[in-house]
């Protein structure tokens, strides 16, 4: 699912390959006007948000989400963020 991780330091973009599954699309959720956009990064971001962290789809490419934690993030919180990202990606992969 992960195609590329790019960025520097704590500012990262994670590019995802959109799954070839009709249920993981905006059209399936009834948003025909968004059918040309990938739903994969918003789905991953939603799962990460449910664990208490913010991440966002990139405005120009909805198959990429960006992580920008605070510079002074405690190590324990950073570890939980990494776990949340891994769990969210694993969950979406299981759906495909």
Short mmCIF file of N, CA, C and O in Angstrom, two decimals, residues 1-8 11-18 41 58 60-61 63-67 85 89 93:
data_model
loop_
_atom_site.label_atom_id
_atom_site.label_comp_id
_atom_site.label_asym_id
_atom_site.label_seq_id
_atom_site.Cartn_x
_atom_site.Cartn_y
_atom_site.Cartn_z
N UNK A 1 0.83 -1.19 0.00
CA UNK A 1 0.00 0.00 0.00
C UNK A 1 0.87 1.26 0.00
O UNK A 1 0.55 2.22 -0.66
N UNK A 2 1.98 1.24 0.74
CA UNK A 2 2.87 2.40 0.80
C UNK A 2 3.79 2.39 -0.42
O UNK A 2 4.54 1.45 -0.63
N UNK A 3 3.68 3.44 -1.21
CA UNK A 3 4.51 3.57 -2.41
C UNK A 3 5.80 4.32 -2.13
O UNK A 3 6.86 3.96 -2.62
N UNK A 4 5.71 5.37 -1.29
CA UNK A 4 6.88 6.21 -1.06
C UNK A 4 6.68 7.02 0.21
O UNK A 4 5.57 7.44 0.52
N UNK A 5 7.77 7.23 0.93
CA UNK A 5 7.79 8.16 2.05
C UNK A 5 8.80 9.22 1.70
O UNK A 5 9.94 8.92 1.37
N UNK A 6 8.37 10.47 1.76
CA UNK A 6 9.28 11.56 1.38
C UNK A 6 9.18 12.67 2.42
O UNK A 6 8.21 12.78 3.14
N UNK A 7 10.19 13.48 2.45
CA UNK A 7 10.22 14.59 3.39
C UNK A 7 11.52 14.59 4.17
O UNK A 7 12.48 13.90 3.82
N UNK A 8 11.54 15.38 5.23
CA UNK A 8 12.73 15.49 6.06
C UNK A 8 12.31 15.70 7.50
O UNK A 8 11.33 16.39 7.78
N UNK A 11 8.61 16.21 9.16
CA UNK A 11 7.61 16.58 8.16
C UNK A 11 7.69 15.58 7.02
O UNK A 11 8.64 15.59 6.23
N UNK A 12 6.71 14.68 6.96
CA UNK A 12 6.74 13.58 6.00
C UNK A 12 5.47 13.53 5.18
O UNK A 12 4.38 13.82 5.66
N UNK A 13 5.62 13.10 3.95
CA UNK A 13 4.49 12.76 3.09
C UNK A 13 4.57 11.27 2.79
O UNK A 13 5.64 10.75 2.47
N UNK A 14 3.45 10.59 2.93
CA UNK A 14 3.39 9.15 2.67
C UNK A 14 2.47 8.94 1.48
O UNK A 14 1.26 9.22 1.56
N UNK A 15 3.05 8.49 0.36
CA UNK A 15 2.28 8.24 -0.85
C UNK A 15 1.78 6.80 -0.82
O UNK A 15 2.54 5.87 -0.56
N UNK A 16 0.48 6.64 -1.08
CA UNK A 16 -0.15 5.32 -1.03
C UNK A 16 -0.64 4.94 -2.42
O UNK A 16 -1.11 5.79 -3.18
N UNK A 17 -0.55 3.66 -2.74
CA UNK A 17 -1.14 3.16 -3.97
C UNK A 17 -2.62 2.92 -3.72
O UNK A 17 -2.99 2.18 -2.79
N UNK A 18 -3.48 3.55 -4.50
CA UNK A 18 -4.92 3.34 -4.30
C UNK A 18 -5.29 1.88 -4.56
O UNK A 18 -4.86 1.30 -5.56
N UNK A 41 -5.97 8.12 1.19
CA UNK A 41 -5.36 8.93 2.25
C UNK A 41 -6.40 9.45 3.24
O UNK A 41 -6.16 9.38 4.45
N UNK A 58 -2.92 15.48 1.23
CA UNK A 58 -2.36 16.62 0.52
C UNK A 58 -3.43 17.21 -0.39
O UNK A 58 -4.21 16.48 -0.99
N UNK A 60 -3.33 18.58 -3.30
CA UNK A 60 -3.26 18.30 -4.73
C UNK A 60 -3.30 16.82 -5.07
O UNK A 60 -3.54 16.45 -6.20
N UNK A 61 -3.08 15.96 -4.10
CA UNK A 61 -3.02 14.53 -4.37
C UNK A 61 -3.55 13.76 -3.17
O UNK A 61 -2.87 13.64 -2.15
N UNK A 63 -3.92 10.77 -2.63
CA UNK A 63 -3.31 9.47 -2.33
C UNK A 63 -2.09 9.66 -1.43
O UNK A 63 -1.41 8.70 -1.11
N UNK A 64 -1.84 10.89 -1.00
CA UNK A 64 -0.71 11.22 -0.13
C UNK A 64 -1.25 11.85 1.15
O UNK A 64 -2.12 12.71 1.10
N UNK A 65 -0.77 11.37 2.29
CA UNK A 65 -1.08 12.07 3.54
C UNK A 65 0.22 12.58 4.15
O UNK A 65 1.29 12.04 3.91
N UNK A 66 0.07 13.66 4.90
CA UNK A 66 1.26 14.28 5.48
C UNK A 66 1.20 14.22 6.99
O UNK A 66 0.14 14.36 7.59
N UNK A 67 2.36 14.01 7.55
CA UNK A 67 2.52 13.98 9.01
C UNK A 67 3.44 15.13 9.38
O UNK A 67 4.52 15.27 8.83
N UNK A 85 -0.12 4.98 12.80
CA UNK A 85 0.04 5.00 11.34
C UNK A 85 0.15 3.57 10.81
O UNK A 85 -0.53 3.19 9.85
N UNK A 89 -2.63 1.75 8.27
CA UNK A 89 -2.25 1.21 6.96
C UNK A 89 -2.53 -0.28 6.90
O UNK A 89 -3.07 -0.79 5.91
N UNK A 93 -5.04 -2.20 4.27
CA UNK A 93 -4.53 -3.31 3.46
C UNK A 93 -5.38 -4.56 3.63
O UNK A 93 -5.63 -5.28 2.67
#
